[in-house]
Amino acid sequence: MNLYEIDDLCAKRIISLLPEAEKNIEIRVNGALTGYGELVEVDDKLGVEIHSWLSGNNNVK
């Protein structure tokens, strides 16, 4: 999803995901891959646990 698509989301909207998709997500900023993470539940809310950030060709953990 890009920022415009996220901005168009409304409350209680359901987004279908593939099985196990929550375990391996890409974090993107302005379309560029910036890291990897996992969707997690925190206090009944959806969050992202960041596993690693990418910096140029080097993976910064």
mmCIF file with all atom_site columns, N, CA and C in Angstrom:
data_model
loop_
_atom_site.group_PDB
_atom_site.id
_atom_site.type_symbol
_atom_site.label_atom_id
_atom_site.label_alt_id
_atom_site.label_comp_id
_atom_site.label_asym_id
_atom_site.label_entity_id
_atom_site.label_seq_id
_atom_site.pdbx_PDB_ins_code
_atom_site.Cartn_x
_atom_site.Cartn_y
_atom_site.Cartn_z
_atom_site.occupancy
_atom_site.B_iso_or_equiv
_atom_site.pdbx_formal_charge
_atom_site.auth_seq_id
_atom_site.auth_comp_id
_atom_site.auth_asym_id
_atom_site.auth_atom_id
_atom_site.pdbx_PDB_model_num
ATOM 1   N N  . MET A 1 1  ? 0.836   -1.176  0.000  1.00 0.00 ? 1  MET A N  1
ATOM 2   C CA . MET A 1 1  ? 0.000   0.000   0.000  1.00 0.00 ? 1  MET A CA 1
ATOM 3   C C  . MET A 1 1  ? 0.879   1.236   0.000  1.00 0.00 ? 1  MET A C  1
ATOM 4   N N  . ASN A 1 2  ? 0.439   2.231   -0.724 1.00 0.00 ? 2  ASN A N  1
ATOM 5   C CA . ASN A 1 2  ? 1.156   3.495   -0.652 1.00 0.00 ? 2  ASN A CA 1
ATOM 6   C C  . ASN A 1 2  ? 0.418   4.424   0.313  1.00 0.00 ? 2  ASN A C  1
ATOM 7   N N  . LEU A 1 3  ? 0.990   5.601   0.571  1.00 0.00 ? 3  LEU A N  1
ATOM 8   C CA . LEU A 1 3  ? 0.397   6.520   1.541  1.00 0.00 ? 3  LEU A CA 1
ATOM 9   C C  . LEU A 1 3  ? -0.993  6.982   1.127  1.00 0.00 ? 3  LEU A C  1
ATOM 10  N N  . TYR A 1 4  ? -1.239  7.137   -0.163 1.00 0.00 ? 4  TYR A N  1
ATOM 11  C CA . TYR A 1 4  ? -2.567  7.559   -0.625 1.00 0.00 ? 4  TYR A CA 1
ATOM 12  C C  . TYR A 1 4  ? -3.608  6.479   -0.334 1.00 0.00 ? 4  TYR A C  1
ATOM 13  N N  . GLU A 1 5  ? -3.247  5.218   -0.541 1.00 0.00 ? 5  GLU A N  1
ATOM 14  C CA . GLU A 1 5  ? -4.173  4.120   -0.247 1.00 0.00 ? 5  GLU A CA 1
ATOM 15  C C  . GLU A 1 5  ? -4.444  4.015   1.249  1.00 0.00 ? 5  GLU A C  1
ATOM 16  N N  . ILE A 1 6  ? -3.422  4.213   2.052  1.00 0.00 ? 6  ILE A N  1
ATOM 17  C CA . ILE A 1 6  ? -3.604  4.184   3.500  1.00 0.00 ? 6  ILE A CA 1
ATOM 18  C C  . ILE A 1 6  ? -4.504  5.330   3.937  1.00 0.00 ? 6  ILE A C  1
ATOM 19  N N  . ASP A 1 7  ? -4.312  6.498   3.344  1.00 0.00 ? 7  ASP A N  1
ATOM 20  C CA . ASP A 1 7  ? -5.125  7.663   3.678  1.00 0.00 ? 7  ASP A CA 1
ATOM 21  C C  . ASP A 1 7  ? -6.598  7.424   3.352  1.00 0.00 ? 7  ASP A C  1
ATOM 22  N N  . ASP A 1 8  ? -6.887  6.607   2.341  1.00 0.00 ? 8  ASP A N  1
ATOM 23  C CA . ASP A 1 8  ? -8.263  6.323   1.938  1.00 0.00 ? 8  ASP A CA 1
ATOM 24  C C  . ASP A 1 8  ? -8.939  5.252   2.794  1.00 0.00 ? 8  ASP A C  1
ATOM 25  N N  . LEU A 1 9  ? -8.193  4.605   3.668  1.00 0.00 ? 9  LEU A N  1
ATOM 26  C CA . LEU A 1 9  ? -8.794  3.575   4.511  1.00 0.00 ? 9  LEU A CA 1
ATOM 27  C C  . LEU A 1 9  ? -9.776  4.205   5.488  1.00 0.00 ? 9  LEU A C  1
ATOM 28  N N  . CYS A 1 10 ? -10.825 3.489   5.788  1.00 0.00 ? 10 CYS A N  1
ATOM 29  C CA . CYS A 1 10 ? -11.802 3.985   6.753  1.00 0.00 ? 10 CYS A CA 1
ATOM 30  C C  . CYS A 1 10 ? -11.879 3.018   7.931  1.00 0.00 ? 10 CYS A C  1
ATOM 31  N N  . ALA A 1 11 ? -12.472 3.473   9.002  1.00 0.00 ? 11 ALA A N  1
ATOM 32  C CA . ALA A 1 11 ? -12.600 2.650   10.200 1.00 0.00 ? 11 ALA A CA 1
ATOM 33  C C  . ALA A 1 11 ? -13.348 1.359   9.887  1.00 0.00 ? 11 ALA A C  1
ATOM 34  N N  . LYS A 1 12 ? -12.898 0.282   10.492 1.00 0.00 ? 12 LYS A N  1
ATOM 35  C CA . LYS A 1 12 ? -13.508 -1.047  10.388 1.00 0.00 ? 12 LYS A CA 1
ATOM 36  C C  . LYS A 1 12 ? -13.390 -1.682  9.010  1.00 0.00 ? 12 LYS A C  1
ATOM 37  N N  . ARG A 1 13 ? -12.552 -1.144  8.139  1.00 0.00 ? 13 ARG A N  1
ATOM 38  C CA . ARG A 1 13 ? -12.334 -1.759  6.828  1.00 0.00 ? 13 ARG A CA 1
ATOM 39  C C  . ARG A 1 13 ? -11.479 -3.004  7.013  1.00 0.00 ? 13 ARG A C  1
ATOM 40  N N  . ILE A 1 14 ? -11.805 -4.049  6.297  1.00 0.00 ? 14 ILE A N  1
ATOM 41  C CA . ILE A 1 14 ? -11.062 -5.307  6.379  1.00 0.00 ? 14 ILE A CA 1
ATOM 42  C C  . ILE A 1 14 ? -10.196 -5.458  5.137  1.00 0.00 ? 14 ILE A C  1
ATOM 43  N N  . ILE A 1 15 ? -8.925  -5.759  5.345  1.00 0.00 ? 15 ILE A N  1
ATOM 44  C CA . ILE A 1 15 ? -7.988  -5.969  4.251  1.00 0.00 ? 15 ILE A CA 1
ATOM 45  C C  . ILE A 1 15 ? -7.593  -7.439  4.273  1.00 0.00 ? 15 ILE A C  1
ATOM 46  N N  . SER A 1 16 ? -7.876  -8.152  3.200  1.00 0.00 ? 16 SER A N  1
ATOM 47  C CA . SER A 1 16 ? -7.549  -9.577  3.128  1.00 0.00 ? 16 SER A CA 1
ATOM 48  C C  . SER A 1 16 ? -6.049  -9.775  2.952  1.00 0.00 ? 16 SER A C  1
ATOM 49  N N  . LEU A 1 17 ? -5.506  -10.747 3.676  1.00 0.00 ? 17 LEU A N  1
ATOM 50  C CA . LEU A 1 17 ? -4.091  -11.087 3.583  1.00 0.00 ? 17 LEU A CA 1
ATOM 51  C C  . LEU A 1 17 ? -3.950  -12.570 3.291  1.00 0.00 ? 17 LEU A C  1
ATOM 52  N N  . LEU A 1 18 ? -2.856  -12.940 2.672  1.00 0.00 ? 18 LEU A N  1
ATOM 53  C CA . LEU A 1 18 ? -2.549  -14.349 2.453  1.00 0.00 ? 18 LEU A CA 1
ATOM 54  C C  . LEU A 1 18 ? -2.166  -14.994 3.783  1.00 0.00 ? 18 LEU A C  1
ATOM 55  N N  . PRO A 1 19 ? -2.359  -16.312 3.908  1.00 0.00 ? 19 PRO A N  1
ATOM 56  C CA . PRO A 1 19 ? -1.931  -16.990 5.137  1.00 0.00 ? 19 PRO A CA 1
ATOM 57  C C  . PRO A 1 19 ? -0.444  -16.728 5.397  1.00 0.00 ? 19 PRO A C  1
ATOM 58  N N  . GLU A 1 20 ? -0.109  -16.498 6.642  1.00 0.00 ? 20 GLU A N  1
ATOM 59  C CA . GLU A 1 20 ? 1.266   -16.222 7.083  1.00 0.00 ? 20 GLU A CA 1
ATOM 60  C C  . GLU A 1 20 ? 1.810   -14.882 6.589  1.00 0.00 ? 20 GLU A C  1
ATOM 61  N N  . ALA A 1 21 ? 0.984   -14.061 5.955  1.00 0.00 ? 21 ALA A N  1
ATOM 62  C CA . ALA A 1 21 ? 1.458   -12.762 5.467  1.00 0.00 ? 21 ALA A CA 1
ATOM 63  C C  . ALA A 1 21 ? 1.911   -11.869 6.613  1.00 0.00 ? 21 ALA A C  1
ATOM 64  N N  . GLU A 1 22 ? 1.273   -12.028 7.768  1.00 0.00 ? 22 GLU A N  1
ATOM 65  C CA . GLU A 1 22 ? 1.610   -11.180 8.911  1.00 0.00 ? 22 GLU A CA 1
ATOM 66  C C  . GLU A 1 22 ? 3.006   -11.449 9.451  1.00 0.00 ? 22 GLU A C  1
ATOM 67  N N  . LYS A 1 23 ? 3.591   -12.583 9.101  1.00 0.00 ? 23 LYS A N  1
ATOM 68  C CA . LYS A 1 23 ? 4.908   -12.959 9.622  1.00 0.00 ? 23 LYS A CA 1
ATOM 69  C C  . LYS A 1 23 ? 6.066   -12.354 8.836  1.00 0.00 ? 23 LYS A C  1
ATOM 70  N N  . ASN A 1 24 ? 5.803   -11.877 7.632  1.00 0.00 ? 24 ASN A N  1
ATOM 71  C CA . ASN A 1 24 ? 6.889   -11.395 6.779  1.00 0.00 ? 24 ASN A CA 1
ATOM 72  C C  . ASN A 1 24 ? 6.382   -10.243 5.927  1.00 0.00 ? 24 ASN A C  1
ATOM 73  N N  . ILE A 1 25 ? 6.445   -9.030  6.475  1.00 0.00 ? 25 ILE A N  1
ATOM 74  C CA . ILE A 1 25 ? 5.977   -7.878  5.710  1.00 0.00 ? 25 ILE A CA 1
ATOM 75  C C  . ILE A 1 25 ? 7.157   -7.000  5.314  1.00 0.00 ? 25 ILE A C  1
ATOM 76  N N  . GLU A 1 26 ? 6.978   -6.311  4.208  1.00 0.00 ? 26 GLU A N  1
ATOM 77  C CA . GLU A 1 26 ? 7.967   -5.334  3.756  1.00 0.00 ? 26 GLU A CA 1
ATOM 78  C C  . GLU A 1 26 ? 7.516   -3.961  4.236  1.00 0.00 ? 26 GLU A C  1
ATOM 79  N N  . ILE A 1 27 ? 8.453   -3.178  4.732  1.00 0.00 ? 27 ILE A N  1
ATOM 80  C CA . ILE A 1 27 ? 8.177   -1.805  5.140  1.00 0.00 ? 27 ILE A CA 1
ATOM 81  C C  . ILE A 1 27 ? 8.696   -0.911  4.027  1.00 0.00 ? 27 ILE A C  1
ATOM 82  N N  . ARG A 1 28 ? 7.802   -0.121  3.459  1.00 0.00 ? 28 ARG A N  1
ATOM 83  C CA . ARG A 1 28 ? 8.172   0.744   2.341  1.00 0.00 ? 28 ARG A CA 1
ATOM 84  C C  . ARG A 1 28 ? 7.853   2.196   2.662  1.00 0.00 ? 28 ARG A C  1
ATOM 85  N N  . VAL A 1 29 ? 8.719   3.083   2.208  1.00 0.00 ? 29 VAL A N  1
ATOM 86  C CA . VAL A 1 29 ? 8.508   4.520   2.330  1.00 0.00 ? 29 VAL A CA 1
ATOM 87  C C  . VAL A 1 29 ? 8.594   5.101   0.935  1.00 0.00 ? 29 VAL A C  1
ATOM 88  N N  . ASN A 1 30 ? 7.523   5.754   0.499  1.00 0.00 ? 30 ASN A N  1
ATOM 89  C CA . ASN A 1 30 ? 7.452   6.314   -0.854 1.00 0.00 ? 30 ASN A CA 1
ATOM 90  C C  . ASN A 1 30 ? 7.793   5.269   -1.911 1.00 0.00 ? 30 ASN A C  1
ATOM 91  N N  . GLY A 1 31 ? 7.359   4.028   -1.692 1.00 0.00 ? 31 GLY A N  1
ATOM 92  C CA . GLY A 1 31 ? 7.564   2.956   -2.657 1.00 0.00 ? 31 GLY A CA 1
ATOM 93  C C  . GLY A 1 31 ? 8.895   2.241   -2.550 1.00 0.00 ? 31 GLY A C  1
ATOM 94  N N  . ALA A 1 32 ? 9.821   2.783   -1.775 1.00 0.00 ? 32 ALA A N  1
ATOM 95  C CA . ALA A 1 32 ? 11.147  2.172   -1.643 1.00 0.00 ? 32 ALA A CA 1
ATOM 96  C C  . ALA A 1 32 ? 11.179  1.234   -0.436 1.00 0.00 ? 32 ALA A C  1
ATOM 97  N N  . LEU A 1 33 ? 11.701  0.032   -0.639 1.00 0.00 ? 33 LEU A N  1
ATOM 98  C CA . LEU A 1 33 ? 11.836  -0.930  0.444  1.00 0.00 ? 33 LEU A CA 1
ATOM 99  C C  . LEU A 1 33 ? 12.822  -0.399  1.475  1.00 0.00 ? 33 LEU A C  1
ATOM 100 N N  . THR A 1 34 ? 12.383  -0.285  2.734  1.00 0.00 ? 34 THR A N  1
ATOM 101 C CA . THR A 1 34 ? 13.243  0.252   3.784  1.00 0.00 ? 34 THR A CA 1
ATOM 102 C C  . THR A 1 34 ? 13.487  -0.727  4.921  1.00 0.00 ? 34 THR A C  1
ATOM 103 N N  . GLY A 1 35 ? 12.698  -1.810  4.969  1.00 0.00 ? 35 GLY A N  1
ATOM 104 C CA . GLY A 1 35 ? 12.907  -2.772  6.040  1.00 0.00 ? 35 GLY A CA 1
ATOM 105 C C  . GLY A 1 35 ? 11.922  -3.919  5.982  1.00 0.00 ? 35 GLY A C  1
ATOM 106 N N  . TYR A 1 36 ? 12.032  -4.790  6.984  1.00 0.00 ? 36 TYR A N  1
ATOM 107 C CA . TYR A 1 36 ? 11.163  -5.958  7.100  1.00 0.00 ? 36 TYR A CA 1
ATOM 108 C C  . TYR A 1 36 ? 10.625  -6.034  8.517  1.00 0.00 ? 36 TYR A C  1
ATOM 109 N N  . GLY A 1 37 ? 9.429   -6.582  8.642  1.00 0.00 ? 37 GLY A N  1
ATOM 110 C CA . GLY A 1 37 ? 8.843   -6.706  9.965  1.00 0.00 ? 37 GLY A CA 1
ATOM 111 C C  . GLY A 1 37 ? 7.740   -7.736  10.006 1.00 0.00 ? 37 GLY A C  1
ATOM 112 N N  . GLU A 1 38 ? 6.955   -7.655  11.074 1.00 0.00 ? 38 GLU A N  1
ATOM 113 C CA . GLU A 1 38 ? 5.878   -8.611  11.318 1.00 0.00 ? 38 GLU A CA 1
ATOM 114 C C  . GLU A 1 38 ? 4.715   -7.860  11.958 1.00 0.00 ? 38 GLU A C  1
ATOM 115 N N  . LEU A 1 39 ? 3.493   -8.169  11.524 1.00 0.00 ? 39 LEU A N  1
ATOM 116 C CA . LEU A 1 39 ? 2.314   -7.579  12.136 1.00 0.00 ? 39 LEU A CA 1
ATOM 117 C C  . LEU A 1 39 ? 2.079   -8.239  13.487 1.00 0.00 ? 39 LEU A C  1
ATOM 118 N N  . VAL A 1 40 ? 1.824   -7.420  14.503 1.00 0.00 ? 40 VAL A N  1
ATOM 119 C CA . VAL A 1 40 ? 1.592   -7.924  15.851 1.00 0.00 ? 40 VAL A CA 1
ATOM 120 C C  . VAL A 1 40 ? 0.411   -7.189  16.474 1.00 0.00 ? 40 VAL A C  1
ATOM 121 N N  . GLU A 1 41 ? -0.182  -7.793  17.493 1.00 0.00 ? 41 GLU A N  1
ATOM 122 C CA . GLU A 1 41 ? -1.261  -7.141  18.231 1.00 0.00 ? 41 GLU A CA 1
ATOM 123 C C  . GLU A 1 41 ? -0.688  -6.568  19.517 1.00 0.00 ? 41 GLU A C  1
ATOM 124 N N  . VAL A 1 42 ? -0.959  -5.275  19.749 1.00 0.00 ? 42 VAL A N  1
ATOM 125 C CA . VAL A 1 42 ? -0.480  -4.595  20.941 1.00 0.00 ? 42 VAL A CA 1
ATOM 126 C C  . VAL A 1 42 ? -1.672  -3.879  21.572 1.00 0.00 ? 42 VAL A C  1
ATOM 127 N N  . ASP A 1 43 ? -2.066  -4.303  22.750 1.00 0.00 ? 43 ASP A N  1
ATOM 128 C CA . ASP A 1 43 ? -3.211  -3.689  23.437 1.00 0.00 ? 43 ASP A CA 1
ATOM 129 C C  . ASP A 1 43 ? -4.429  -3.588  22.535 1.00 0.00 ? 43 ASP A C  1
ATOM 130 N N  . ASP A 1 44 ? -4.785  -4.688  21.889 1.00 0.00 ? 44 ASP A N  1
ATOM 131 C CA . ASP A 1 44 ? -5.951  -4.771  20.996 1.00 0.00 ? 44 ASP A CA 1
ATOM 132 C C  . ASP A 1 44 ? -5.843  -3.874  19.767 1.00 0.00 ? 44 ASP A C  1
ATOM 133 N N  . LYS A 1 45 ? -4.626  -3.479  19.400 1.00 0.00 ? 45 LYS A N  1
ATOM 134 C CA . LYS A 1 45 ? -4.393  -2.678  18.193 1.00 0.00 ? 45 LYS A CA 1
ATOM 135 C C  . LYS A 1 45 ? -3.352  -3.382  17.338 1.00 0.00 ? 45 LYS A C  1
ATOM 136 N N  . LEU A 1 46 ? -3.361  -3.082  16.053 1.00 0.00 ? 46 LEU A N  1
ATOM 137 C CA . LEU A 1 46 ? -2.399  -3.663  15.124 1.00 0.00 ? 46 LEU A CA 1
ATOM 138 C C  . LEU A 1 46 ? -1.130  -2.826  15.107 1.00 0.00 ? 46 LEU A C  1
ATOM 139 N N  . GLY A 1 47 ? 0.004   -3.493  15.203 1.00 0.00 ? 47 GLY A N  1
ATOM 140 C CA . GLY A 1 47 ? 1.286   -2.808  15.171 1.00 0.00 ? 47 GLY A CA 1
ATOM 141 C C  . GLY A 1 47 ? 2.259   -3.553  14.275 1.00 0.00 ? 47 GLY A C  1
ATOM 142 N N  . VAL A 1 48 ? 3.448   -2.991  14.107 1.00 0.00 ? 48 VAL A N  1
ATOM 143 C CA . VAL A 1 48 ? 4.500   -3.618  13.311 1.00 0.00 ? 48 VAL A CA 1
ATOM 144 C C  . VAL A 1 48 ? 5.728   -3.789  14.190 1.00 0.00 ? 48 VAL A C  1
ATOM 145 N N  . GLU A 1 49 ? 6.189   -5.031  14.301 1.00 0.00 ? 49 GLU A N  1
ATOM 146 C CA . GLU A 1 49 ? 7.455   -5.313  14.966 1.00 0.00 ? 49 GLU A CA 1
ATOM 147 C C  . GLU A 1 49 ? 8.528   -5.278  13.889 1.00 0.00 ? 49 GLU A C  1
ATOM 148 N N  . ILE A 1 50 ? 9.456   -4.351  14.004 1.00 0.00 ? 50 ILE A N  1
ATOM 149 C CA . ILE A 1 50 ? 10.496  -4.182  12.989 1.00 0.00 ? 50 ILE A CA 1
ATOM 150 C C  . ILE A 1 50 ? 11.605  -5.195  13.244 1.00 0.00 ? 50 ILE A C  1
ATOM 151 N N  . HIS A 1 51 ? 11.911  -5.996  12.217 1.00 0.00 ? 51 HIS A N  1
ATOM 152 C CA . HIS A 1 51 ? 12.980  -6.989  12.334 1.00 0.00 ? 51 HIS A CA 1
ATOM 153 C C  . HIS A 1 51 ? 14.300  -6.443  11.816 1.00 0.00 ? 51 HIS A C  1
ATOM 154 N N  . SER A 1 52 ? 14.254  -5.652  10.751 1.00 0.00 ? 52 SER A N  1
ATOM 155 C CA . SER A 1 52 ? 15.495  -5.091  10.216 1.00 0.00 ? 52 SER A CA 1
ATOM 156 C C  . SER A 1 52 ? 15.193  -3.894  9.330  1.00 0.00 ? 52 SER A C  1
ATOM 157 N N  . TRP A 1 53 ? 16.141  -2.968  9.281  1.00 0.00 ? 53 TRP A N  1
ATOM 158 C CA . TRP A 1 53 ? 16.094  -1.812  8.380  1.00 0.00 ? 53 TRP A CA 1
ATOM 159 C C  . TRP A 1 53 ? 17.144  -2.009  7.299  1.00 0.00 ? 53 TRP A C  1
ATOM 160 N N  . LEU A 1 54 ? 16.868  -1.504  6.130  1.00 0.00 ? 54 LEU A N  1
ATOM 161 C CA . LEU A 1 54 ? 17.837  -1.546  5.043  1.00 0.00 ? 54 LEU A CA 1
ATOM 162 C C  . LEU A 1 54 ? 18.448  -0.166  4.890  1.00 0.00 ? 54 LEU A C  1
ATOM 163 N N  . SER A 1 55 ? 19.737  -0.125  4.656  1.00 0.00 ? 55 SER A N  1
ATOM 164 C CA . SER A 1 55 ? 20.442  1.133   4.453  1.00 0.00 ? 55 SER A CA 1
ATOM 165 C C  . SER A 1 55 ? 21.359  0.949   3.254  1.00 0.00 ? 55 SER A C  1
ATOM 166 N N  . GLY A 1 56 ? 20.957  1.476   2.098  1.00 0.00 ? 56 GLY A N  1
ATOM 167 C CA . GLY A 1 56 ? 21.726  1.245   0.880  1.00 0.00 ? 56 GLY A CA 1
ATOM 168 C C  . GLY A 1 56 ? 21.780  -0.240  0.612  1.00 0.00 ? 56 GLY A C  1
ATOM 169 N N  . ASN A 1 57 ? 22.972  -0.783  0.428  1.00 0.00 ? 57 ASN A N  1
ATOM 170 C CA . ASN A 1 57 ? 23.131  -2.218  0.218  1.00 0.00 ? 57 ASN A CA 1
ATOM 171 C C  . ASN A 1 57 ? 23.398  -2.964  1.519  1.00 0.00 ? 57 ASN A C  1
ATOM 172 N N  . ASN A 1 58 ? 23.508  -2.222  2.624  1.00 0.00 ? 58 ASN A N  1
ATOM 173 C CA . ASN A 1 58 ? 23.816  -2.849  3.909  1.00 0.00 ? 58 ASN A CA 1
ATOM 174 C C  . ASN A 1 58 ? 22.554  -2.975  4.744  1.00 0.00 ? 58 ASN A C  1
ATOM 175 N N  . ASN A 1 59 ? 22.385  -4.098  5.372  1.00 0.00 ? 59 ASN A N  1
ATOM 176 C CA . ASN A 1 59 ? 21.252  -4.334  6.246  1.00 0.00 ? 59 ASN A CA 1
ATOM 177 C C  . ASN A 1 59 ? 21.644  -3.921  7.659  1.00 0.00 ? 59 ASN A C  1
ATOM 178 N N  . VAL A 1 60 ? 20.979  -2.926  8.203  1.00 0.00 ? 60 VAL A N  1
ATOM 179 C CA . VAL A 1 60 ? 21.272  -2.443  9.545  1.00 0.00 ? 60 VAL A CA 1
ATOM 180 C C  . VAL A 1 60 ? 20.282  -3.070  10.506 1.00 0.00 ? 60 VAL A C  1
ATOM 181 N N  . LYS A 1 61 ? 20.768  -3.808  11.500 1.00 0.00 ? 61 LYS A N  1
ATOM 182 C CA . LYS A 1 61 ? 19.876  -4.477  12.461 1.00 0.00 ? 61 LYS A CA 1
ATOM 183 C C  . LYS A 1 61 ? 19.954  -3.808  13.808 1.00 0.00 ? 61 LYS A C  1
#
